[in-house]
Amino acid sequence: MDGLNVSIAFFFLVVGVCQVLRWLSKRLLFSGTHGCLVREFAGSLQLCMSCLELRMLMEIGPWGGGFGLDVVLTLLFLLSAVHGASFDGASANPTVSLQEFLLLESSLAVMVAKLLAQGVGTGTGWAVTRLYWSWELTQLHFIQNLIAPECSSSIRASLPHAAFVEGSCSFLFHLVLLKVRQSHPLYRVPALAVTVTFLTYTAGPYTGAFFNPALATATTFHCSGNSFWDYIQVYWLGPLAGMLAALLLFQGNIPRLFQKNLLYSQKSKYKLPKAKVTAQVEGDKPQRKREKSNSEPHA
């Protein structure tokens, strides 16, 4: 259990350092594009380092550390909740940044800048985590260093099946995100944390359940077993298709591409209250009767 304690301390350190970066960006850069990019970098760095350490615990922990999957899933839920509460508006996910662009919430230049910040953040997180593992502070890290050069692909299914799994995970994640994105953090953070934990538990044995192209690129693209194009199909095209399907189902259209709602009928926002209409109709009846009696000929 000493290895688990070291990993927990590592999680606290990573979140603390990234929180300092976010605080410095607010103090020095104020608000704006530059602060947004620093938050994306910090969020991607935090997510990548935490994910790599957690995957190491998930792969080696059951036989090298003496703890089971329940411990790792509990850590995953807690880390997902911490990420959701501390990211400060950053997504650290290219499909979420593209979704914001398609919803007319950001420009093309801002989206591209976010993608670059996410790529730099995940790349830095991968390099720093590998350096941290090289110190071999625990037996788990020693084992990880031994097997790291011979890492195998996270794709453990046929390519169509794996792409469908990643697309389905992305679809469900973005559907929940679209539903709770305007909710209070007290509801939004646990909902997303439960969703991530559930998807990782169910889809992890097939593809690793990344549904985040930048995270998957830094984590598994360098491993042997599949070609670069195979990884692109599963970890980029699959999540992008899932995001587009979730956006189309939730909105009925994609605002950046077309305004017409393809799935849901447009109802008028202005309706006459039924009570007033009924009162007007009933008020007209006596008047019509009086007009009819006045129009009758008198003897």
mmCIF file of N, CA and C in Angstrom, residues 127-182:
data_model
loop_
_atom_site.group_PDB
_atom_site.id
_atom_site.type_symbol
_atom_site.label_atom_id
_atom_site.label_comp_id
_atom_site.label_asym_id
_atom_site.label_seq_id
_atom_site.Cartn_x
_atom_site.Cartn_y
_atom_site.Cartn_z
ATOM 1 N N ALA A 127 5.855 13.711 -20.717
ATOM 2 C CA ALA A 127 7.297 13.778 -20.472
ATOM 3 C C ALA A 127 7.596 13.873 -18.976
ATOM 4 N N VAL A 128 6.857 14.697 -18.246
ATOM 5 C CA VAL A 128 7.100 14.861 -16.812
ATOM 6 C C VAL A 128 6.776 13.576 -16.056
ATOM 7 N N THR A 129 5.699 12.903 -16.453
ATOM 8 C CA THR A 129 5.339 11.653 -15.772
ATOM 9 C C THR A 129 6.377 10.568 -16.021
ATOM 10 N N ARG A 130 6.900 10.478 -17.231
ATOM 11 C CA ARG A 130 7.965 9.508 -17.504
ATOM 12 C C ARG A 130 9.213 9.809 -16.669
ATOM 13 N N LEU A 131 9.522 11.094 -16.496
ATOM 14 C CA LEU A 131 10.653 11.472 -15.647
ATOM 15 C C LEU A 131 10.396 11.072 -14.198
ATOM 16 N N TYR A 132 9.171 11.295 -13.736
ATOM 17 C CA TYR A 132 8.794 10.923 -12.363
ATOM 18 C C TYR A 132 8.884 9.412 -12.160
ATOM 19 N N TRP A 133 8.473 8.638 -13.151
ATOM 20 C CA TRP A 133 8.583 7.178 -13.050
ATOM 21 C C TRP A 133 10.038 6.731 -13.010
ATOM 22 N N SER A 134 10.915 7.445 -13.699
ATOM 23 C CA SER A 134 12.323 7.044 -13.751
ATOM 24 C C SER A 134 12.998 7.143 -12.389
ATOM 25 N N TRP A 135 12.431 7.885 -11.457
ATOM 26 C CA TRP A 135 12.986 7.976 -10.105
ATOM 27 C C TRP A 135 12.746 6.689 -9.315
ATOM 28 N N GLU A 136 11.754 5.881 -9.757
ATOM 29 C CA GLU A 136 11.450 4.586 -9.134
ATOM 30 C C GLU A 136 11.258 4.709 -7.621
ATOM 31 N N LEU A 137 10.334 5.581 -7.258
ATOM 32 C CA LEU A 137 10.052 5.799 -5.846
ATOM 33 C C LEU A 137 9.365 4.610 -5.206
ATOM 34 N N THR A 138 8.667 3.811 -5.999
ATOM 35 C CA THR A 138 7.972 2.639 -5.478
ATOM 36 C C THR A 138 8.260 1.437 -6.368
ATOM 37 N N GLN A 139 7.866 0.280 -5.891
ATOM 38 C CA GLN A 139 8.036 -0.939 -6.690
ATOM 39 C C GLN A 139 7.170 -0.892 -7.943
ATOM 40 N N LEU A 140 5.994 -0.250 -7.851
ATOM 41 C CA LEU A 140 5.120 -0.124 -9.018
ATOM 42 C C LEU A 140 5.803 0.671 -10.126
ATOM 43 N N HIS A 141 6.508 1.723 -9.759
ATOM 44 C CA HIS A 141 7.215 2.522 -10.757
ATOM 45 C C HIS A 141 8.389 1.748 -11.346
ATOM 46 N N PHE A 142 9.025 0.936 -10.538
ATOM 47 C CA PHE A 142 10.117 0.094 -11.040
ATOM 48 C C PHE A 142 9.603 -0.877 -12.107
ATOM 49 N N ILE A 143 8.452 -1.495 -11.821
ATOM 50 C CA ILE A 143 7.859 -2.416 -12.793
ATOM 51 C C ILE A 143 7.419 -1.661 -14.046
ATOM 52 N N GLN A 144 6.864 -0.469 -13.855
ATOM 53 C CA GLN A 144 6.414 0.334 -14.987
ATOM 54 C C GLN A 144 7.583 0.692 -15.897
ATOM 55 N N ASN A 145 8.729 1.017 -15.323
ATOM 56 C CA ASN A 145 9.904 1.330 -16.129
ATOM 57 C C ASN A 145 10.386 0.123 -16.922
ATOM 58 N N LEU A 146 10.234 -1.061 -16.362
ATOM 59 C CA LEU A 146 10.670 -2.266 -17.057
ATOM 60 C C LEU A 146 9.791 -2.574 -18.273
ATOM 61 N N ILE A 147 8.472 -2.356 -18.130
ATOM 62 C CA ILE A 147 7.553 -2.734 -19.205
ATOM 63 C C ILE A 147 7.239 -1.579 -20.144
ATOM 64 N N ALA A 148 7.633 -0.348 -19.791
ATOM 65 C CA ALA A 148 7.287 0.821 -20.612
ATOM 66 C C ALA A 148 7.802 0.722 -22.040
ATOM 67 N N PRO A 149 9.059 0.304 -22.293
ATOM 68 C CA PRO A 149 9.533 0.227 -23.692
ATOM 69 C C PRO A 149 8.769 -0.783 -24.536
ATOM 70 N N GLU A 150 8.147 -1.763 -23.906
ATOM 71 C CA GLU A 150 7.427 -2.807 -24.637
ATOM 72 C C GLU A 150 5.913 -2.664 -24.466
ATOM 73 N N CYS A 151 5.426 -1.443 -24.304
ATOM 74 C CA CYS A 151 3.990 -1.249 -24.080
ATOM 75 C C CYS A 151 3.208 -1.706 -25.305
ATOM 76 N N SER A 152 2.055 -2.254 -25.061
ATOM 77 C CA SER A 152 1.206 -2.753 -26.142
ATOM 78 C C SER A 152 0.006 -1.839 -26.327
ATOM 79 N N SER A 153 -0.632 -1.940 -27.458
ATOM 80 C CA SER A 153 -1.770 -1.093 -27.799
ATOM 81 C C SER A 153 -2.938 -1.329 -26.849
ATOM 82 N N SER A 154 -3.690 -0.270 -26.601
ATOM 83 C CA SER A 154 -4.890 -0.372 -25.763
ATOM 84 C C SER A 154 -6.085 -0.897 -26.540
ATOM 85 N N ILE A 155 -5.948 -1.068 -27.855
ATOM 86 C CA ILE A 155 -7.039 -1.595 -28.684
ATOM 87 C C ILE A 155 -7.046 -3.110 -28.572
ATOM 88 N N ARG A 156 -8.065 -3.644 -27.934
ATOM 89 C CA ARG A 156 -8.173 -5.088 -27.736
ATOM 90 C C ARG A 156 -9.432 -5.627 -28.408
ATOM 91 N N ALA A 157 -9.784 -5.045 -29.520
ATOM 92 C CA ALA A 157 -10.945 -5.481 -30.304
ATOM 93 C C ALA A 157 -10.659 -5.157 -31.761
ATOM 94 N N SER A 158 -11.543 -5.609 -32.650
ATOM 95 C CA SER A 158 -11.388 -5.261 -34.054
ATOM 96 C C SER A 158 -11.540 -3.749 -34.231
ATOM 97 N N LEU A 159 -10.955 -3.228 -35.300
ATOM 98 C CA LEU A 159 -10.974 -1.779 -35.506
ATOM 99 C C LEU A 159 -12.387 -1.203 -35.575
ATOM 100 N N PRO A 160 -13.321 -1.788 -36.341
ATOM 101 C CA PRO A 160 -14.686 -1.233 -36.338
ATOM 102 C C PRO A 160 -15.326 -1.267 -34.959
ATOM 103 N N HIS A 161 -15.108 -2.372 -34.229
ATOM 104 C CA HIS A 161 -15.671 -2.475 -32.882
ATOM 105 C C HIS A 161 -15.050 -1.438 -31.955
ATOM 106 N N ALA A 162 -13.722 -1.268 -32.032
ATOM 107 C CA ALA A 162 -13.043 -0.307 -31.174
ATOM 108 C C ALA A 162 -13.478 1.126 -31.489
ATOM 109 N N ALA A 163 -13.585 1.465 -32.769
ATOM 110 C CA ALA A 163 -14.039 2.810 -33.143
ATOM 111 C C ALA A 163 -15.468 3.048 -32.673
ATOM 112 N N PHE A 164 -16.319 2.009 -32.762
ATOM 113 C CA PHE A 164 -17.699 2.137 -32.287
ATOM 114 C C PHE A 164 -17.739 2.351 -30.772
ATOM 115 N N VAL A 165 -16.859 1.650 -30.048
ATOM 116 C CA VAL A 165 -16.818 1.797 -28.587
ATOM 117 C C VAL A 165 -16.402 3.213 -28.199
ATOM 118 N N GLU A 166 -15.335 3.721 -28.808
ATOM 119 C CA GLU A 166 -14.892 5.080 -28.496
ATOM 120 C C GLU A 166 -15.935 6.113 -28.920
ATOM 121 N N GLY A 167 -16.572 5.888 -30.074
ATOM 122 C CA GLY A 167 -17.629 6.806 -30.504
ATOM 123 C C GLY A 167 -18.819 6.786 -29.577
ATOM 124 N N SER A 168 -19.197 5.603 -29.087
ATOM 125 C CA SER A 168 -20.323 5.497 -28.154
ATOM 126 C C SER A 168 -20.010 6.180 -26.828
ATOM 127 N N CYS A 169 -18.783 5.996 -26.343
ATOM 128 C CA CYS A 169 -18.376 6.676 -25.108
ATOM 129 C C CYS A 169 -18.433 8.194 -25.275
ATOM 130 N N SER A 170 -17.896 8.679 -26.398
ATOM 131 C CA SER A 170 -17.936 10.118 -26.669
ATOM 132 C C SER A 170 -19.376 10.619 -26.794
ATOM 133 N N PHE A 171 -20.224 9.830 -27.453
ATOM 134 C CA PHE A 171 -21.627 10.203 -27.618
ATOM 135 C C PHE A 171 -22.318 10.368 -26.262
ATOM 136 N N LEU A 172 -22.164 9.393 -25.381
ATOM 137 C CA LEU A 172 -22.805 9.460 -24.066
ATOM 138 C C LEU A 172 -22.221 10.575 -23.219
ATOM 139 N N PHE A 173 -20.892 10.745 -23.270
ATOM 140 C CA PHE A 173 -20.255 11.801 -22.483
ATOM 141 C C PHE A 173 -20.738 13.180 -22.915
ATOM 142 N N HIS A 174 -20.768 13.421 -24.221
ATOM 143 C CA HIS A 174 -21.182 14.739 -24.710
ATOM 144 C C HIS A 174 -22.679 14.960 -24.507
ATOM 145 N N LEU A 175 -23.462 13.911 -24.559
ATOM 146 C CA LEU A 175 -24.890 14.068 -24.306
ATOM 147 C C LEU A 175 -25.129 14.513 -22.863
ATOM 148 N N VAL A 176 -24.416 13.905 -21.918
ATOM 149 C CA VAL A 176 -24.525 14.323 -20.517
ATOM 150 C C VAL A 176 -23.972 15.730 -20.332
ATOM 151 N N LEU A 177 -22.845 16.021 -21.006
ATOM 152 C CA LEU A 177 -22.243 17.349 -20.897
ATOM 153 C C LEU A 177 -23.184 18.434 -21.399
ATOM 154 N N LEU A 178 -23.833 18.203 -22.540
ATOM 155 C CA LEU A 178 -24.778 19.181 -23.075
ATOM 156 C C LEU A 178 -25.976 19.375 -22.152
ATOM 157 N N LYS A 179 -26.363 18.315 -21.464
ATOM 158 C CA LYS A 179 -27.519 18.388 -20.577
ATOM 159 C C LYS A 179 -27.211 19.178 -19.310
ATOM 160 N N VAL A 180 -25.996 19.028 -18.771
ATOM 161 C CA VAL A 180 -25.694 19.621 -17.458
ATOM 162 C C VAL A 180 -24.758 20.820 -17.552
ATOM 163 N N ARG A 181 -24.367 21.228 -18.754
ATOM 164 C CA ARG A 181 -23.348 22.280 -18.882
ATOM 165 C C ARG A 181 -23.783 23.609 -18.273
ATOM 166 N N GLN A 182 -25.090 23.878 -18.219
ATOM 167 C CA GLN A 182 -25.589 25.116 -17.621
ATOM 168 C C GLN A 182 -26.050 24.920 -16.182
#
